[in-house]
PDB file of C-alpha atoms in Angstrom:
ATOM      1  CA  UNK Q   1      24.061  12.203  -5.344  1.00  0.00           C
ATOM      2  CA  UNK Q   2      24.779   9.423  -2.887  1.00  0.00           C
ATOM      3  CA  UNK Q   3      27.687   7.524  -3.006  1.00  0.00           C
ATOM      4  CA  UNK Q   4      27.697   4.159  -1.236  1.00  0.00           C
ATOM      5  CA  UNK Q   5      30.824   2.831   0.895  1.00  0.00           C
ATOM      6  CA  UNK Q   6      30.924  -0.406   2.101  1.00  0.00           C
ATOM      7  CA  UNK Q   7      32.955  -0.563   5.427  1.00  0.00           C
ATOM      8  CA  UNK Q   8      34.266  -3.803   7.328  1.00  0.00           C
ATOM      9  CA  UNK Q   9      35.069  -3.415  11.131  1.00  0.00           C
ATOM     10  CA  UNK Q  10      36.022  -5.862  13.298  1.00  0.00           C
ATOM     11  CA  UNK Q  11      34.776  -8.341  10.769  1.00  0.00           C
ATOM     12  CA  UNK Q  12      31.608  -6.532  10.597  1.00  0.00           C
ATOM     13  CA  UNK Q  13      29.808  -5.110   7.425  1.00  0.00           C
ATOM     14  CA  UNK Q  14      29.140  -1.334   8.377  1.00  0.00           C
ATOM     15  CA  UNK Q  15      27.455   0.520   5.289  1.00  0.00           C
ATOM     16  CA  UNK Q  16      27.936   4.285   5.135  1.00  0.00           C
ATOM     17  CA  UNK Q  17      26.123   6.436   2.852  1.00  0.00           C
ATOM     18  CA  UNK Q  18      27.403   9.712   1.528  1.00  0.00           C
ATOM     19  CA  UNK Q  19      24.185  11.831   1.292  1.00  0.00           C
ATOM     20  CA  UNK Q  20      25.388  15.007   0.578  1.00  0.00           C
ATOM     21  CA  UNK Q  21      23.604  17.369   3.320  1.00  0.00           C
ATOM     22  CA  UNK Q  22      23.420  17.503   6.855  1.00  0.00           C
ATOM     23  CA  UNK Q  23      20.264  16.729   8.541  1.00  0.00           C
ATOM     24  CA  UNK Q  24      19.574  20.248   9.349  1.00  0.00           C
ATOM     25  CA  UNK Q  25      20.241  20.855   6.044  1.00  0.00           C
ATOM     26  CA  UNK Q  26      17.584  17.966   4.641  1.00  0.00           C
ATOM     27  CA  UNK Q  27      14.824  19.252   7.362  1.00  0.00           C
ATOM     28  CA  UNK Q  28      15.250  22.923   6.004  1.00  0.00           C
ATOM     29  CA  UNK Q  29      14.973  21.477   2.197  1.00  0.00           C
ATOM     30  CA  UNK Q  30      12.057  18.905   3.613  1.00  0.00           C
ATOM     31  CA  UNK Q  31       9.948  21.973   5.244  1.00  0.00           C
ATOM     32  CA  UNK Q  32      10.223  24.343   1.972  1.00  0.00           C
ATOM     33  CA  UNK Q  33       9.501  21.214  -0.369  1.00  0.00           C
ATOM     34  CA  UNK Q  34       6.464  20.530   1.600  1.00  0.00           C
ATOM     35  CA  UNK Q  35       5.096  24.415   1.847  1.00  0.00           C
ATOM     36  CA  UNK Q  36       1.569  25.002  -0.130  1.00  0.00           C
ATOM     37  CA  UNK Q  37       1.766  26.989  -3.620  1.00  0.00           C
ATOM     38  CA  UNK Q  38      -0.580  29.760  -3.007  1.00  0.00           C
ATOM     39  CA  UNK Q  39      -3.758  29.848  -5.102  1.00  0.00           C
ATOM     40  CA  UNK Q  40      -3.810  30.638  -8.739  1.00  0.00           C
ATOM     41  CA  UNK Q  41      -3.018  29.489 -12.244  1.00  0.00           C
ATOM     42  CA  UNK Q  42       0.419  27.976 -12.858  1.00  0.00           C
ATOM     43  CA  UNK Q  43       1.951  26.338 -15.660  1.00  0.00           C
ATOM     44  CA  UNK Q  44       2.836  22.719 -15.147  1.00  0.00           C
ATOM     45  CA  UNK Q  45       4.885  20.272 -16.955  1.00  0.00           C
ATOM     46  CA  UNK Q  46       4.286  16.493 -17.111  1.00  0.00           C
ATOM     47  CA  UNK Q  47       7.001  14.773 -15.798  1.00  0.00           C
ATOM     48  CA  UNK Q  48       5.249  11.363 -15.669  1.00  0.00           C
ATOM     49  CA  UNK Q  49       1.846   9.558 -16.801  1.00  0.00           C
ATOM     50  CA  UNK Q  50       1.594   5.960 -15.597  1.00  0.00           C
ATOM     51  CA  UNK Q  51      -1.297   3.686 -14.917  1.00  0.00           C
ATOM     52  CA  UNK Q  52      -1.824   2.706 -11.814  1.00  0.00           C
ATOM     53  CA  UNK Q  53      -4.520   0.577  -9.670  1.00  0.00           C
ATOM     54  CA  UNK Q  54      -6.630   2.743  -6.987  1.00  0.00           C
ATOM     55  CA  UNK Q  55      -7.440   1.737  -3.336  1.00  0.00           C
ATOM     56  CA  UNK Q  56     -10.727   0.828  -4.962  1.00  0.00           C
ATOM     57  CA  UNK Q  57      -8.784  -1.651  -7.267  1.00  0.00           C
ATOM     58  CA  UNK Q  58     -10.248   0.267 -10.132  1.00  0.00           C
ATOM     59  CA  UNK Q  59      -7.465   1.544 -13.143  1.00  0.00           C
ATOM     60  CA  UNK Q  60      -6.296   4.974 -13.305  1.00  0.00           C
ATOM     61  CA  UNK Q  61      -3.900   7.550 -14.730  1.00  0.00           C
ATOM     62  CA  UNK Q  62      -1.738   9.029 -12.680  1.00  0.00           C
ATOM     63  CA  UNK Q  63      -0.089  12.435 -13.814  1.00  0.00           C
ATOM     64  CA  UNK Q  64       2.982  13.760 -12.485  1.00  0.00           C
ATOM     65  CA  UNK Q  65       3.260  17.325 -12.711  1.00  0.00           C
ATOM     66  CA  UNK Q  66       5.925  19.985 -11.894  1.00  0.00           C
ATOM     67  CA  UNK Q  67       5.451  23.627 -11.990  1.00  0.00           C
ATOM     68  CA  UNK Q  68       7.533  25.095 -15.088  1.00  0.00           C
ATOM     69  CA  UNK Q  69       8.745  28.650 -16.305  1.00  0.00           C
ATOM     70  CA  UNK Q  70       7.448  30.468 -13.195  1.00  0.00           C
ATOM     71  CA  UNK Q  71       8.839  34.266 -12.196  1.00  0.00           C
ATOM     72  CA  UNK Q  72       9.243  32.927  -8.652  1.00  0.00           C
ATOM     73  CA  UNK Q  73      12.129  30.171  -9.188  1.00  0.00           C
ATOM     74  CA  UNK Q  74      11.254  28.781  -6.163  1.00  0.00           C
ATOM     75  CA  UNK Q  75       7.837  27.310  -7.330  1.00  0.00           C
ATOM     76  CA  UNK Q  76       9.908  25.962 -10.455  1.00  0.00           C
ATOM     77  CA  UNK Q  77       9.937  21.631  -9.716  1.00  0.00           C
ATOM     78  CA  UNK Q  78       7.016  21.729  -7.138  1.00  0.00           C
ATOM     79  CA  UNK Q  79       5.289  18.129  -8.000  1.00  0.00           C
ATOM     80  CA  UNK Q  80       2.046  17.805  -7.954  1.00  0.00           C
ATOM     81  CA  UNK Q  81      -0.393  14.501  -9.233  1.00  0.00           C
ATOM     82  CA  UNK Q  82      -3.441  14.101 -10.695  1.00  0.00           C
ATOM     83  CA  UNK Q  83      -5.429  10.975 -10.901  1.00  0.00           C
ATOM     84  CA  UNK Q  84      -7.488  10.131 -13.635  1.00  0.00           C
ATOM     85  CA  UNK Q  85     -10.006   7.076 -13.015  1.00  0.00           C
ATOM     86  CA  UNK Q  86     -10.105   4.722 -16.182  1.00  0.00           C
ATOM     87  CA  UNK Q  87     -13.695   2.818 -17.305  1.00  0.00           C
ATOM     88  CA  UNK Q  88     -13.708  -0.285 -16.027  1.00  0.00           C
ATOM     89  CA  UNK Q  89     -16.441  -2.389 -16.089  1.00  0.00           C
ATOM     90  CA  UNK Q  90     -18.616  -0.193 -17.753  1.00  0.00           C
ATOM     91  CA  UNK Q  91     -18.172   2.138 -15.331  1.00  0.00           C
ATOM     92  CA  UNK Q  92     -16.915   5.039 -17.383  1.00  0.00           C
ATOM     93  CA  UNK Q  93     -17.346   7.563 -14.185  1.00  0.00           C
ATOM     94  CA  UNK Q  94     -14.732  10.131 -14.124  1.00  0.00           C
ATOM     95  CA  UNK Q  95     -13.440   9.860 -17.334  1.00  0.00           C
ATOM     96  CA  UNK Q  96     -13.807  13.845 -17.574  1.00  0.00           C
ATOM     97  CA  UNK Q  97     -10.541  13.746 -15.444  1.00  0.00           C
ATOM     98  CA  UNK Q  98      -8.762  12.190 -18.620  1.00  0.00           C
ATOM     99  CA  UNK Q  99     -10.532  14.603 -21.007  1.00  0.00           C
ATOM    100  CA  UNK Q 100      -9.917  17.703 -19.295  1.00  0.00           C
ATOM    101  CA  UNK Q 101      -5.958  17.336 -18.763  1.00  0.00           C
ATOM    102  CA  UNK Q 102      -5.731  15.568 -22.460  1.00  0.00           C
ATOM    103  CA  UNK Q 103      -7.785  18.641 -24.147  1.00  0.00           C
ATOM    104  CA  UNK Q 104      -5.437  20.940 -21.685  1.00  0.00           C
ATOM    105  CA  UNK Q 105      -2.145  19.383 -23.086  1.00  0.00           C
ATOM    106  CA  UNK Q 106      -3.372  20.168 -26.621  1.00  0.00           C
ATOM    107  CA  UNK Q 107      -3.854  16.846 -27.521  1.00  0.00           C
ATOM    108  CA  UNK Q 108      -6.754  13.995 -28.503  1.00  0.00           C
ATOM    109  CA  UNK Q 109      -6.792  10.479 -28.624  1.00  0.00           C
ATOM    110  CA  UNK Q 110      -8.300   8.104 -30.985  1.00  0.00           C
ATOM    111  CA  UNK Q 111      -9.652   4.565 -30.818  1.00  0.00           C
ATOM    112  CA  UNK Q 112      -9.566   3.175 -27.088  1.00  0.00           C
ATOM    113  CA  UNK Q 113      -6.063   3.087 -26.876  1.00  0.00           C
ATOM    114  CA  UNK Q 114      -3.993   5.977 -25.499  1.00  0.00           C
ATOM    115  CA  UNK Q 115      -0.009   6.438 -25.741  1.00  0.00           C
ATOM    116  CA  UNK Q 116       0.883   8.072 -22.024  1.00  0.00           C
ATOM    117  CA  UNK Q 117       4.744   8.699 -23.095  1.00  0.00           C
ATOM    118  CA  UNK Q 118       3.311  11.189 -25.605  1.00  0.00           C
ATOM    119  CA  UNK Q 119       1.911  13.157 -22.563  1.00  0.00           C
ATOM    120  CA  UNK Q 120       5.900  13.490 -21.192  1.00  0.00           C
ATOM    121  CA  UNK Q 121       7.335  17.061 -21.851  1.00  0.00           C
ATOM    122  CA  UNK Q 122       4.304  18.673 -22.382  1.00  0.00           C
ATOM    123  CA  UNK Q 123       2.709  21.843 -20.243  1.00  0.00           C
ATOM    124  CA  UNK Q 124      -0.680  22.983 -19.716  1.00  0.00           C
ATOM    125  CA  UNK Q 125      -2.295  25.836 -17.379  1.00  0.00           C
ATOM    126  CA  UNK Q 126      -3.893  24.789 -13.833  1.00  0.00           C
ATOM    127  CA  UNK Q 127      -6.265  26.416 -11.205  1.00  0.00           C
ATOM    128  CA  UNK Q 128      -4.368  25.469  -8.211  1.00  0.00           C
ATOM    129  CA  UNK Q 129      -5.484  25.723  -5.074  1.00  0.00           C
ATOM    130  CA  UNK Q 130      -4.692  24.349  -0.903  1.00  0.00           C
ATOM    131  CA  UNK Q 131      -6.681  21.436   0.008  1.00  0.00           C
ATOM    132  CA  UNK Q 132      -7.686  21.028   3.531  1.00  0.00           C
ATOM    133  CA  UNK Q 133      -4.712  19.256   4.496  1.00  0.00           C
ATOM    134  CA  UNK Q 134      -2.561  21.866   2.891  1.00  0.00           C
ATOM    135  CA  UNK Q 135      -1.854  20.289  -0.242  1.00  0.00           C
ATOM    136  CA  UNK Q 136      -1.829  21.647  -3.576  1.00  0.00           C
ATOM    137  CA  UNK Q 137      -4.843  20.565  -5.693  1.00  0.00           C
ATOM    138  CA  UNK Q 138      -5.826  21.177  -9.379  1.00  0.00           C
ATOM    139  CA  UNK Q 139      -8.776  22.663  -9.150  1.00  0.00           C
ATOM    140  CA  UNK Q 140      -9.409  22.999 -12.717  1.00  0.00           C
ATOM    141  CA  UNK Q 141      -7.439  23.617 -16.051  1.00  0.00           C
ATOM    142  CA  UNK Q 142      -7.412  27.090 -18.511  1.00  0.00           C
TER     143      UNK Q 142
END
């Protein structure tokens, strides 16, 4: 955790940060954070499910997902997202986004009103593969 130490020298405010690593430390941690999942079904664990606005300026879902209970502990807390594009407009395409993950969650919704907190906490089964940049996608869900 940083801690935050405010310094005066010579009259001057200097503020020094406690960070708690070294940077060769933080580029070692950076480089494994950043390293592709390989391929294949994982079980993920929504950390977070907030709207959001797209480039496009059309609404959206965004999911924040973490790999959960796997046999290799260092996949355990990979993030991942997943953006699900709201109607809007009566433009309803994509909406399959929102149905898949919801079904995949175990859950429904009713009316036109959905409650994203109730997403929190809960895990599903993804297809996960490398994109062409090298980063994780959901490719699907089981």
């Amino acid at each position: 955790m940083a801690n935050f130490i405010n310094l005066f020298i010579g009259g001057t405010h200097m503020p020094l940060v406690e960070i708690g690593s070294s940077m060769t430390d933080a580029e070692e941690f950076s480089k494994k954070e950043r390293e592709p999942l390989p391929n294949g079904p994982y079980t993920l664990r929504v950390n977070n499910c907030e709207p959001r606005t797209a480039k496009s300026g059309r609404p959206m879902l965004n999911f924040r997902l973490e790999v959960a209970e796997n046999p290799n502990p260092d996949y355990n807390g990979k993030t991942m997202f997943y953006n699900c594009p709201l109607p809007d407009n009566g433009n309803s395409k994509g909406i399959g986004f929102l149905v898949q993950i919801v079904k995949a969650l175990g859950q429904e919704w009713e009316g036109t009103n959905i409650n994203t907190d109730e997403f929190v906490g809960l895990t599903c089964t993804a297809n996960v593969s490398t994109d062409e940049k090298g980063w994780n996608q959901i490719d699907s869900f089981a």
